[in-house]
Coordinates of C-alpha atoms in Angstrom, one line a residue:
M24 CA 35.8 15.5 -98.4
T25 CA 33.3 14.8 -96.1
H26 CA 29.7 16.3 -96.4
S27 CA 29.3 19.1 -94.2
P28 CA 25.8 19.0 -92.1
G29 CA 23.4 21.6 -93.3
A30 CA 25.4 22.3 -96.7
R31 CA 22.4 21.9 -98.6
R32 CA 19.9 24.2 -96.6
L33 CA 22.9 26.5 -96.6
R34 CA 22.8 26.6 -100.2
R35 CA 19.2 26.9 -100.0
A36 CA 19.3 29.7 -97.5
L37 CA 21.6 31.6 -99.9
I38 CA 19.2 31.2 -102.7
L39 CA 16.3 32.5 -100.5
G40 CA 17.9 35.6 -99.2
L41 CA 17.0 37.3 -102.4
V42 CA 13.1 36.4 -102.2
L43 CA 12.2 36.2 -98.6
C44 CA 10.8 39.0 -96.8
T45 CA 12.1 40.2 -93.3
A46 CA 10.2 41.9 -90.5
A47 CA 10.1 45.3 -89.5
G48 CA 10.3 45.7 -86.1
T49 CA 31.1 9.6 -71.3
T50 CA 30.8 7.8 -68.0
G51 CA 29.8 9.2 -64.5
T52 CA 27.5 12.0 -64.2
A53 CA 26.0 12.8 -67.6
A54 CA 27.6 15.7 -69.4
G55 CA 25.3 18.9 -68.6
A56 CA 23.3 17.2 -65.8
A57 CA 22.7 18.4 -62.5
P58 CA 24.0 16.7 -59.6
S59 CA 22.2 13.4 -59.0
R60 CA 20.5 15.0 -55.7
H61 CA 18.4 17.1 -58.2
R62 CA 17.4 14.0 -60.5
P63 CA 14.9 11.5 -59.9
A64 CA 16.7 8.1 -60.0
D65 CA 14.0 6.3 -62.2
L66 CA 14.2 9.0 -65.0
G67 CA 17.6 8.3 -66.0
P68 CA 21.0 10.4 -66.1
R69 CA 19.8 12.6 -68.9
V70 CA 16.9 14.2 -66.9
T71 CA 17.4 17.0 -64.5
V72 CA 14.8 18.1 -62.4
F73 CA 15.1 21.5 -61.0
D74 CA 13.3 23.1 -57.9
P75 CA 12.6 26.6 -56.9
S76 CA 15.1 26.3 -54.0
M77 CA 18.0 26.1 -56.2
P78 CA 20.1 29.1 -57.0
V79 CA 19.2 30.7 -60.4
S80 CA 23.4 30.7 -60.7
E81 CA 23.4 26.8 -60.6
I82 CA 20.3 26.3 -63.0
Q83 CA 21.9 28.9 -65.5
A84 CA 25.3 27.1 -65.5
T85 CA 23.8 23.8 -65.9
L86 CA 21.8 24.8 -69.1
D87 CA 24.4 27.0 -70.3
A88 CA 26.6 24.0 -70.4
T89 CA 24.3 21.8 -72.4
Y90 CA 23.8 24.4 -74.9
A91 CA 27.4 24.9 -75.6
R92 CA 27.4 21.3 -76.4
Q93 CA 24.3 20.9 -78.3
V94 CA 24.2 24.3 -80.3
D95 CA 25.9 22.5 -83.4
D96 CA 25.3 18.8 -82.7
E97 CA 22.8 18.4 -85.4
M98 CA 23.6 14.8 -85.8
G99 CA 24.7 13.8 -82.3
T100 CA 23.4 11.1 -80.0
Q101 CA 23.3 13.0 -76.8
R102 CA 19.7 13.6 -75.5
Y103 CA 18.2 15.8 -72.5
A104 CA 15.3 16.8 -70.7
Y105 CA 15.4 19.4 -68.3
L106 CA 12.2 19.6 -66.0
F107 CA 11.0 22.2 -63.7
K108 CA 9.0 21.6 -60.5
P109 CA 6.1 24.0 -59.7
G110 CA 7.2 27.4 -58.7
T111 CA 9.1 30.6 -59.9
Y112 CA 12.4 30.9 -61.3
G113 CA 14.5 34.0 -62.0
T114 CA 14.3 37.5 -60.4
P115 CA 14.5 40.9 -61.7
E116 CA 17.9 41.1 -60.5
Q117 CA 18.9 37.6 -61.9
P118 CA 16.4 36.6 -64.5
L119 CA 16.9 32.9 -65.9
Q120 CA 17.9 33.2 -69.7
I121 CA 17.8 29.9 -71.3
K122 CA 19.2 29.1 -74.9
V123 CA 18.0 25.7 -76.7
G124 CA 20.0 23.5 -78.5
Y125 CA 19.6 20.2 -80.3
Y126 CA 17.6 17.1 -78.6
T127 CA 17.0 19.4 -75.6
E128 CA 13.7 19.4 -74.0
I129 CA 12.4 22.1 -71.4
A130 CA 9.1 21.4 -69.8
G131 CA 7.6 22.4 -66.5
L132 CA 6.1 19.9 -64.3
G133 CA 3.1 21.6 -63.3
A134 CA -0.8 20.4 -63.6
S135 CA -1.3 23.9 -65.3
P136 CA 1.1 25.9 -67.4
T137 CA 0.8 28.8 -64.7
D138 CA 2.1 26.4 -61.9
V139 CA 5.8 26.9 -63.5
R140 CA 6.8 30.5 -63.7
I141 CA 10.1 31.6 -65.3
N142 CA 11.2 35.3 -65.2
G143 CA 13.7 35.6 -67.9
K144 CA 13.7 34.2 -71.7
I145 CA 14.0 30.8 -73.6
E146 CA 15.1 31.2 -77.0
A147 CA 16.7 29.6 -80.1
Y148 CA 18.9 31.7 -82.1
N149 CA 20.1 31.3 -85.7
R150 CA 22.9 29.1 -86.4
C151 CA 26.1 30.7 -88.0
L152 CA 27.4 28.1 -90.5
A153 CA 30.2 29.8 -92.3
D154 CA 33.3 32.2 -91.6
G155 CA 34.0 30.9 -88.3
G156 CA 30.7 31.1 -87.2
T157 CA 30.1 34.7 -88.3
G158 CA 28.4 34.2 -91.7
N159 CA 25.6 32.5 -93.2
C160 CA 23.2 32.7 -90.1
I161 CA 20.1 30.9 -90.7
A162 CA 17.5 28.8 -88.7
L163 CA 16.8 26.4 -91.5
V164 CA 18.6 23.4 -89.7
N165 CA 17.3 24.2 -86.3
F166 CA 15.5 21.0 -85.5
W167 CA 14.7 18.6 -82.7
R168 CA 14.0 20.9 -79.5
T169 CA 10.8 21.0 -77.5
L170 CA 9.6 23.7 -75.0
S171 CA 6.0 23.1 -73.1
N172 CA 4.0 23.5 -70.1
L173 CA 5.2 26.6 -68.4
S174 CA 4.5 30.3 -68.0
L175 CA 7.5 32.7 -69.5
R176 CA 7.5 36.3 -68.2
I177 CA 9.9 37.8 -70.5
D178 CA 12.8 39.7 -69.0
A179 CA 15.7 40.9 -71.3
A180 CA 17.9 42.3 -68.3
G181 CA 21.4 42.3 -69.3
Q182 CA 20.9 41.9 -73.0
D183 CA 21.6 44.5 -75.7
S184 CA 18.8 46.6 -77.2
C185 CA 18.2 44.4 -80.2
R186 CA 18.1 41.1 -78.4
A187 CA 16.0 42.8 -75.7
S188 CA 13.3 43.6 -78.3
A189 CA 11.7 40.1 -78.2
N190 CA 12.0 36.5 -76.9
F191 CA 13.5 35.0 -80.1
W192 CA 12.4 31.5 -81.2
A193 CA 14.1 30.7 -84.7
V194 CA 13.4 27.3 -85.5
S195 CA 12.4 25.1 -88.4
Q196 CA 10.9 21.6 -88.4
A197 CA 10.5 19.0 -85.5
V198 CA 10.2 21.8 -82.9
S199 CA 7.3 22.3 -80.9
L200 CA 5.8 25.1 -78.5
R201 CA 3.3 23.5 -76.4
R202 CA 1.1 24.8 -73.5
L203 CA 2.7 27.8 -72.8
D204 CA 1.5 31.1 -71.0
V205 CA 3.9 34.0 -72.3
S206 CA 3.6 37.6 -71.3
G207 CA 5.9 40.7 -70.9
G208 CA 7.2 41.1 -74.5
G209 CA 6.9 39.9 -77.9
L210 CA 7.8 36.5 -79.5
S211 CA 9.7 36.6 -82.7
L212 CA 9.9 33.6 -84.8
M213 CA 12.8 34.8 -86.6
D214 CA 16.5 36.1 -85.2
Y215 CA 16.7 39.5 -86.5
C216 CA 19.7 40.2 -84.4
T217 CA 22.2 37.7 -85.8
A218 CA 24.3 38.7 -88.8
G219 CA 23.6 37.3 -92.2
P220 CA 20.2 36.0 -93.5
Q221 CA 17.7 34.7 -91.1
Y222 CA 15.4 32.4 -92.6
A223 CA 13.3 29.2 -91.4
S224 CA 11.1 26.7 -92.6
G225 CA 8.1 25.5 -90.8
G226 CA 7.1 25.3 -87.2
F227 CA 4.1 24.4 -84.9
I228 CA 2.5 26.0 -81.9
A229 CA -0.3 24.5 -79.7
D230 CA -2.5 24.8 -76.9
S231 CA -0.5 28.2 -75.8
R232 CA -1.4 31.8 -74.7
L233 CA 0.9 34.2 -76.6
P234 CA 1.5 38.1 -76.8
A235 CA 1.9 39.6 -80.2
V236 CA 4.1 37.5 -82.4
T237 CA 6.2 38.5 -85.4
N238 CA 6.3 35.7 -87.8
G239 CA 9.2 37.2 -90.0
S240 CA 10.7 34.9 -92.3
Q241 CA 8.9 31.7 -91.5
Q242 CA 7.8 30.1 -94.8
Q243 CA 5.0 27.8 -93.5
W244 CA 3.8 27.8 -89.9
L245 CA 0.9 26.1 -88.0
T246 CA -0.6 27.6 -84.9
R247 CA -3.3 25.5 -83.2
N248 CA -5.8 25.9 -80.4
S249 CA -4.2 28.8 -78.9
E250 CA -5.0 32.6 -78.2
I251 CA -2.6 35.4 -79.5
A252 CA -2.6 39.0 -79.1
G253 CA -1.6 39.7 -82.8
W254 CA 0.3 38.2 -85.5
S255 CA 2.9 40.0 -87.9
N256 CA 4.2 39.0 -91.3
A257 CA 3.8 36.1 -93.4
V258 CA 5.9 34.7 -96.3
W259 CA 4.3 31.6 -98.4
N260 CA 1.7 30.2 -96.0
Q261 CA 0.5 30.7 -92.1
V262 CA -2.1 28.3 -91.0
F263 CA -4.5 28.8 -87.9
A264 CA -6.9 26.4 -86.5
G265 CA -9.1 27.1 -83.4
V266 CA -6.9 30.2 -82.4
V267 CA -8.4 33.2 -80.7
G268 CA -7.1 36.4 -82.3
A269 CA -6.1 34.8 -85.4
P270 CA -5.7 36.9 -88.5
D271 CA -8.6 36.8 -91.4
D272 CA -7.9 34.9 -94.3
A273 CA -10.0 36.8 -96.8
G274 CA -7.4 38.4 -98.6
F275 CA -5.5 35.2 -99.5
P276 CA -2.8 34.8 -101.0
D277 CA -2.1 38.8 -100.0
P278 CA -1.6 38.1 -96.9
P279 CA -1.2 34.1 -97.3
Y280 CA -3.2 33.4 -94.0
T281 CA -5.3 30.3 -94.1
T282 CA -7.6 30.5 -90.8
L283 CA -10.1 27.8 -89.4
D284 CA -12.3 28.7 -86.5
T285 CA -12.1 25.4 -85.0
T286 CA -9.8 22.6 -85.2
P287 CA -11.8 19.4 -86.6
V288 CA -10.2 16.7 -84.2
S289 CA -7.6 17.7 -81.8
R290 CA -5.9 16.0 -78.5
E291 CA -3.3 17.8 -76.6
K292 CA 0.1 15.9 -76.1
P293 CA 0.6 14.2 -72.7
Y294 CA 2.6 15.8 -70.1
L295 CA 4.6 14.7 -67.0
F296 CA 3.5 16.8 -63.6
V297 CA 4.1 16.5 -60.1
D298 CA 1.1 16.5 -57.9
S299 CA 0.5 18.2 -54.5
R300 CA 2.2 15.3 -52.6
G301 CA 4.9 15.2 -54.9
R302 CA 4.1 12.3 -56.9
Y303 CA 5.0 12.0 -60.7
Q304 CA 1.9 11.5 -62.9
V305 CA 1.1 11.7 -66.2
R306 CA -1.7 13.5 -67.5
V307 CA -3.2 12.3 -71.0
P308 CA -5.6 15.1 -72.6
A309 CA -9.0 13.9 -74.0
A310 CA -9.5 14.1 -77.7
R311 CA -11.8 17.1 -78.6
H312 CA -13.8 18.1 -81.9
D313 CA -14.6 21.6 -83.3
S314 CA -12.5 22.8 -80.5
R315 CA -11.1 26.3 -80.0
G316 CA -8.7 28.1 -77.5
V317 CA -6.4 26.5 -74.9
S318 CA -7.4 23.5 -73.2
W319 CA -6.3 24.9 -69.7
A320 CA -8.5 28.0 -69.6
D321 CA -10.9 26.8 -67.2
G322 CA -8.6 24.8 -65.0
L323 CA -7.0 21.1 -65.4
T324 CA -7.0 20.0 -69.3
P325 CA -9.9 17.5 -69.4
G326 CA -8.4 14.0 -69.8
R327 CA -7.2 11.2 -67.3
T328 CA -4.2 11.0 -65.1
V329 CA -2.1 8.0 -65.1
P330 CA 0.6 7.5 -62.1
L331 CA 4.1 7.3 -63.4
D332 CA 4.0 3.8 -61.5
D333 CA 2.0 2.4 -64.2
F334 CA 4.7 3.0 -66.7
F335 CA 7.6 0.9 -67.5
V336 CA 10.7 3.5 -67.5
A337 CA 12.9 2.5 -70.0
R338 CA 16.5 3.5 -70.6
P339 CA 18.8 2.9 -73.7
G340 CA 20.0 -0.8 -73.7
D341 CA 16.8 -2.2 -72.4
A342 CA 15.7 -5.2 -74.2
V343 CA 12.9 -5.0 -76.6
S344 CA 11.4 -8.4 -75.2
T345 CA 11.5 -6.7 -71.8
I346 CA 9.7 -3.4 -72.9
N347 CA 7.2 -5.7 -74.7
R348 CA 6.3 -8.3 -71.8
Q349 CA 5.8 -4.8 -69.7
L350 CA 3.3 -3.5 -72.3
A351 CA 1.9 -6.8 -72.4
R352 CA 1.0 -6.7 -68.6
G353 CA -0.5 -3.3 -68.9
K354 CA 2.1 -0.9 -68.5
H355 CA 2.4 2.2 -70.4
L356 CA 5.8 3.1 -71.5
L357 CA 8.3 6.1 -70.8
L358 CA 11.2 6.4 -73.0
T359 CA 14.0 8.2 -71.1
P360 CA 16.4 10.2 -73.3
G361 CA 18.7 8.5 -75.4
V362 CA 19.3 6.3 -78.6
Y363 CA 17.4 2.8 -78.5
D364 CA 18.4 0.4 -81.3
V365 CA 15.6 -1.9 -82.2
A366 CA 16.0 -5.2 -83.7
R367 CA 12.4 -6.3 -83.3
S368 CA 9.4 -4.3 -83.2
I369 CA 8.1 -2.9 -80.0
R370 CA 4.5 -3.8 -80.1
V371 CA 1.6 -1.8 -78.5
K372 CA -1.3 -4.0 -78.3
R373 CA -3.6 -2.7 -75.6
P374 CA -6.3 0.1 -75.8
G375 CA -5.2 3.4 -74.4
T376 CA -1.6 2.6 -73.9
V377 CA 0.5 5.8 -73.7
V378 CA 4.3 5.7 -75.0
L379 CA 5.7 9.2 -74.0
G380 CA 9.3 9.9 -75.0
L381 CA 11.5 12.4 -73.0
G382 CA 14.4 14.6 -74.6
H383 CA 13.6 13.3 -78.0
A384 CA 14.1 9.9 -77.2
T385 CA 15.2 8.0 -80.5
L386 CA 14.3 4.7 -81.8
T387 CA 16.6 3.3 -84.3
A388 CA 15.5 0.3 -86.9
V389 CA 18.3 -2.4 -86.5
G390 CA 18.4 -5.5 -89.1
G391 CA 15.4 -4.2 -91.1
A392 CA 13.1 -4.2 -88.3
V393 CA 9.6 -1.9 -87.8
P394 CA 10.7 -0.2 -84.7
L395 CA 7.3 0.4 -83.4
E396 CA 4.1 -1.1 -84.2
I397 CA 0.5 -0.1 -82.9
A398 CA -2.4 -2.7 -83.2
D399 CA -5.8 -1.8 -84.4
V400 CA -7.0 -0.6 -81.0
P401 CA -8.4 2.8 -80.0
G402 CA -6.9 5.5 -77.8
V403 CA -3.1 4.7 -78.2
V404 CA -1.1 7.7 -77.7
V405 CA 2.4 8.0 -78.9
A406 CA 4.4 11.3 -78.3
G407 CA 7.8 12.8 -78.3
V408 CA 9.7 10.0 -80.2
T409 CA 11.9 10.1 -83.1
V410 CA 12.4 7.1 -85.2
D411 CA 15.3 6.3 -87.3
A412 CA 15.8 4.1 -90.3
G413 CA 18.9 1.9 -90.3
L414 CA 21.3 0.2 -92.7
R415 CA 18.9 -2.4 -93.7
E416 CA 15.7 -1.6 -95.4
S417 CA 12.7 -1.5 -93.1
P418 CA 9.2 -2.2 -94.7
A419 CA 8.1 0.9 -92.3
L420 CA 9.4 2.7 -89.2
L421 CA 6.1 3.1 -87.5
R422 CA 3.1 1.2 -88.4
V423 CA -0.5 2.0 -87.0
G424 CA -2.9 -1.0 -87.8
D425 CA -3.0 -3.8 -89.8
R426 CA -4.3 -3.5 -93.4
H427 CA -5.7 -6.9 -93.1
G428 CA -7.1 -6.8 -89.4
R429 CA -10.3 -6.0 -87.5
D430 CA -10.3 -2.1 -87.0
R431 CA -11.8 -1.4 -83.7
A432 CA -11.2 2.4 -83.9
N433 CA -13.2 4.9 -81.7
P434 CA -14.1 8.3 -83.0
A435 CA -14.1 9.5 -79.6
D436 CA -10.8 8.2 -78.6
P437 CA -8.3 8.3 -81.8
T438 CA -4.8 6.7 -81.7
T439 CA -2.6 10.1 -81.6
L440 CA 0.7 10.6 -82.7
S441 CA 2.2 13.8 -81.0
D442 CA 5.5 15.2 -82.2
V443 CA 6.6 11.8 -83.6
Y444 CA 9.5 12.5 -86.2
F445 CA 11.1 10.2 -88.6
R446 CA 14.6 10.3 -90.4
V447 CA 15.8 8.2 -93.1
G448 CA 19.7 9.0 -93.4
G449 CA 21.3 11.9 -91.6
P450 CA 23.2 10.4 -88.4
H451 CA 23.9 7.2 -90.4
V452 CA 22.8 5.5 -93.6
G453 CA 19.1 4.7 -93.7
R454 CA 16.5 2.6 -95.7
T455 CA 12.8 2.4 -95.6
N456 CA 10.2 1.4 -97.8
I457 CA 7.6 3.7 -95.7
A458 CA 8.2 5.8 -92.8
L459 CA 4.8 6.1 -91.6
E460 CA 2.1 3.9 -92.3
V461 CA -1.4 4.1 -91.0
N462 CA -3.9 1.6 -91.7
S463 CA -6.5 2.1 -88.8
D464 CA -9.3 4.3 -89.1
H465 CA -10.0 7.3 -87.0
V466 CA -6.3 8.3 -86.2
L467 CA -4.8 11.9 -85.3
I468 CA -1.4 12.8 -86.5
D469 CA -0.7 16.0 -84.6
H470 CA 2.9 17.3 -85.8
T471 CA 5.1 15.2 -87.6
W472 CA 8.3 15.7 -89.6
V473 CA 8.7 12.9 -91.9
W474 CA 12.2 13.5 -93.2
R475 CA 14.5 11.4 -95.9
G476 CA 17.9 13.1 -95.1
D477 CA 19.0 15.4 -97.8
H478 CA 22.4 16.1 -95.6
G479 CA 24.2 14.3 -92.7
V480 CA 27.4 12.6 -91.5
E481 CA 27.3 9.8 -94.0
G482 CA 30.6 10.7 -95.6
F483 CA 29.3 11.1 -99.0
T484 CA 31.4 13.3 -101.5
E485 CA 29.9 16.5 -102.7
G486 CA 28.6 17.6 -105.9
V487 CA 27.0 15.4 -108.5
N488 CA 28.5 12.0 -107.5
G489 CA 27.7 12.6 -103.8
D490 CA 24.2 13.3 -104.6
T491 CA 24.1 10.2 -106.9
D492 CA 25.3 8.1 -103.9
R493 CA 23.0 9.3 -101.8
W494 CA 20.0 8.6 -104.1
R495 CA 21.1 5.3 -104.3
T496 CA 22.0 4.6 -100.5
N497 CA 19.7 6.8 -98.3
T498 CA 16.5 5.2 -100.0
G499 CA 12.8 6.0 -98.8
R500 CA 10.2 5.2 -101.2
Y501 CA 7.2 6.8 -99.5
G502 CA 6.9 9.2 -96.4
A503 CA 3.5 8.9 -95.1
V504 CA 0.8 6.5 -96.6
I505 CA -2.5 6.8 -95.0
N506 CA -4.9 3.9 -95.8
G507 CA -7.4 4.2 -92.8
D508 CA -10.2 6.3 -93.1
H509 CA -11.3 9.1 -90.9
V510 CA -7.8 10.2 -90.3
T511 CA -6.6 13.7 -89.4
A512 CA -3.3 15.4 -89.6
T513 CA -2.7 18.8 -87.9
G514 CA 1.0 19.9 -88.9
L515 CA 2.1 17.4 -91.6
F516 CA 5.7 17.9 -92.8
V517 CA 7.0 15.6 -95.1
E518 CA 10.2 15.7 -97.1
H519 CA 12.7 14.5 -99.8
F520 CA 11.1 10.9 -100.3
Q521 CA 11.7 9.1 -103.9
R522 CA 8.1 8.6 -104.9
Y523 CA 5.1 10.1 -103.5
N524 CA 5.9 11.9 -100.2
T525 CA 2.5 11.6 -99.0
V526 CA -0.1 9.1 -100.4
W527 CA -3.7 9.3 -98.8
N528 CA -5.7 6.2 -99.9
G529 CA -8.2 6.5 -97.0
D530 CA -11.6 8.5 -97.0
H531 CA -12.9 11.2 -95.2
G532 CA -9.1 12.5 -94.5
T533 CA -8.0 16.1 -93.3
T534 CA -4.9 17.6 -93.2
V535 CA -4.4 21.1 -91.7
L536 CA -1.2 22.4 -93.1
Y537 CA 1.0 20.5 -95.3
Q538 CA 4.7 21.2 -96.0
N539 CA 6.8 19.4 -98.6
E540 CA 10.1 19.7 -100.4
L541 CA 10.4 17.3 -103.2
P542 CA 13.9 15.4 -103.2
Y543 CA 17.1 17.4 -104.0
D544 CA 19.0 14.4 -105.6
P545 CA 17.2 12.3 -108.4
P546 CA 20.1 12.0 -110.7
T547 CA 18.2 12.2 -113.7
Q548 CA 14.8 12.4 -115.2
A549 CA 14.6 8.8 -115.6
D550 CA 15.1 8.2 -112.0
W551 CA 12.0 10.8 -111.4
M552 CA 9.2 8.9 -113.4
N553 CA 6.0 7.8 -112.3
G554 CA 5.3 5.3 -115.4
D555 CA 4.9 7.7 -118.2
V556 CA 4.4 10.8 -115.9
R557 CA 7.2 13.1 -115.1
G558 CA 7.8 12.9 -111.3
W559 CA 5.9 11.7 -108.4
A560 CA 3.3 14.6 -106.7
G561 CA 4.4 15.9 -103.3
Y562 CA 0.7 15.1 -102.0
K563 CA -1.3 12.1 -103.8
V564 CA -4.8 11.5 -102.7
G565 CA -5.7 8.1 -104.0
D566 CA -8.1 7.6 -107.3
R567 CA -10.6 5.9 -105.2
V568 CA -11.1 8.6 -102.4
R569 CA -14.5 10.3 -102.6
H570 CA -13.9 12.8 -99.8
H571 CA -10.8 14.7 -98.6
T572 CA -10.1 18.1 -97.4
L573 CA -6.8 19.8 -97.2
Y574 CA -6.2 23.2 -95.6
G575 CA -3.1 25.3 -96.4
G576 CA -0.3 23.1 -98.4
G577 CA 2.8 23.7 -100.1
V578 CA 5.3 21.7 -102.3
Y579 CA 8.4 23.1 -103.0
V580 CA 11.3 22.2 -105.7
F581 CA 15.1 22.3 -105.6
N582 CA 16.4 19.6 -108.1
Q583 CA 20.0 20.5 -107.0
N584 CA 21.6 17.5 -108.5
N585 CA 20.0 18.0 -112.1
P586 CA 18.1 21.4 -112.5
S587 CA 16.5 20.1 -115.6
I588 CA 14.1 17.7 -114.0
H589 CA 10.4 18.4 -114.1
T590 CA 7.5 17.2 -111.8
E591 CA 4.0 17.3 -113.5
N592 CA 2.0 18.4 -110.5
G593 CA 2.8 19.2 -106.9
F594 CA -0.6 18.0 -105.7
E595 CA -2.5 15.1 -107.4
V596 CA -6.3 14.1 -106.4
P597 CA -9.1 12.6 -107.9
E598 CA -11.6 14.7 -109.8
T599 CA -14.7 14.5 -107.5
P600 CA -16.5 17.2 -105.6
G601 CA -15.9 15.7 -102.2
V602 CA -12.2 16.2 -102.6
R603 CA -11.1 19.8 -101.8
L604 CA -8.0 21.8 -101.6
H605 CA -8.0 25.1 -99.6
H606 CA -5.1 27.6 -100.2
V607 CA -2.4 25.4 -101.8
M608 CA 0.9 26.4 -103.6
T609 CA 3.9 25.3 -105.3
V610 CA 7.3 27.3 -105.2
N611 CA 10.8 27.0 -107.0
L612 CA 13.8 27.4 -104.9
N613 CA 16.2 27.8 -107.9
A614 CA 16.6 24.4 -109.4
G615 CA 14.1 22.4 -111.4
T616 CA 10.2 22.8 -112.3
I617 CA 6.9 21.9 -111.0
D618 CA 4.8 22.1 -113.9
H619 CA 1.2 22.8 -112.5
V620 CA 0.1 23.1 -108.7
V621 CA -2.8 20.5 -109.1
N622 CA -4.0 18.2 -111.6
G623 CA -2.7 20.4 -114.4
V624 CA -4.0 23.7 -112.7
G625 CA -1.8 26.5 -112.1
E626 CA 1.3 27.6 -113.8
A627 CA 4.9 26.7 -113.7
A628 CA 6.8 27.0 -110.5
D629 CA 10.3 27.3 -112.5
T630 CA 13.5 29.6 -112.5
T631 CA 11.7 32.6 -113.9
R632 CA 10.0 33.0 -110.6
V633 CA 12.3 32.0 -107.8
G634 CA 10.8 32.2 -104.4
A635 CA 7.4 33.5 -105.7
P636 CA 4.7 30.7 -104.9
V637 CA 2.3 29.8 -107.5
Y638 CA -1.0 29.9 -105.7
V639 CA -4.5 27.8 -106.2
A640 CA -7.0 29.1 -103.7
E641 CA -9.4 26.6 -104.1
Y642 CA -9.8 23.2 -105.9
P643 CA -11.7 22.2 -107.7
V644 CA -11.6 26.0 -109.1
R645 CA -14.8 27.6 -108.2

């Protein structure tokens, strides 16, 4: 029997049903793409550019057709970007109501989010994975989609009373909301209209002005550098950094809010826009320190503008040697939507280089390659790229800097990774030693999901033998290894790796929201031992580190393959005053045990308290 995508999170969703709270209130033209007259020739066949002069019905039909294909295509290879030129779309008589499926990017092409105005809705609903699409309706597997750089005036005309009650964005990891200005109704991060449970796990908002938000059943969420009219509900941990209107966290863990007045280090994701003369440009925002609120409140986001002519616009099938030659000439790199097989590293060597992916462009390792390597230079920005492991083990999937090289980092211009995602298994068998390796100093990781696949299309059998096969076949020892100093992560999601999911060896590191699930599939306790210690912590700070700060962290356990397995600590850190954890927890999802939260402190997250987090508000304990 083939392995059904989403099956394990399905089971997890059923378990969580008792413990999570709910809210009150081919050839030719690409499938789903508009005719070529609406598409710039140099952005490839999977990019469609809409103009305000186009009939709303034509835009709606194009987006509906793509959604119908992508709504269940969790492990597929199709990638799409839909870009809106400045202007207004949708009318009171005919609002534009968009549903967003897998590997789909919806973005405005304005210099400011207010330049593109959509009257209607842009939504992601639960997926119903049982009973012919009517049961087990969840958002736990709603991954890999993007919405950014536009204004949305919510108009629910024609929808039923429940659907009309909010704009729904029911998603989990590898999904970002950026540079949005939303008005005219509420935003709900869970879909309470679709039958069945409505659970979701993790999400990210940045640089957005939002109405009242209903969090609903989201387990962990990061909202950064935004403005919100209000926030309702929380499950395990909701983190706010530099957010105007953020809730107070004085009552932690009831409610489980973690609030930073400012974000220590931030840089907004680069975005494509069309200037007043119709030329395509890329705006590269500047880094900010101790920032608060949206970057566009006073006009154009501070930063630099790079003409699209300064980019090498790549398509799947382009040789890596060609890409590297263009990078060496001083070109930036724009990856159009699709899957790129990478048998030798794409090498970024020049300071300030921008690598921008559209439509979840995906680099797949071939022959054990490291798909993307960034030199020890300042100011490189990589955004909107997914990196997949291949059949032969790679030493790493993305490497920033050389551990033995000369670091030329610049604190004012950190190398930045924004919406960069990793997979080891899922669409195919994958193997790597490390997924993300950061050796340079002064690097900013702004939203990543580093995932060793706990489900996919590899064809493993179900049950114990299938899980054993997965443990031996989809191999990934470490998710994120941070060796550089002064590295900051805002939104670090790392899951299912076979040793430390995250190991932080660099000094003066900072993480704002950490979300982790330990692997589901160790066959025996002997397979899950760190020397004489039972298990590997979900977050490890190196023994020589003297300064480190984590705000808002969670480690979950669901040892589905062998529920008797123990993990000694969710977090493991050196005992020194400069290493501090603020608002951390462990939680049991109905199999296995985490004995302590951190360094022997905190009660066991075991099956006597399924779904009930064990919190440590401060470590060292004050």
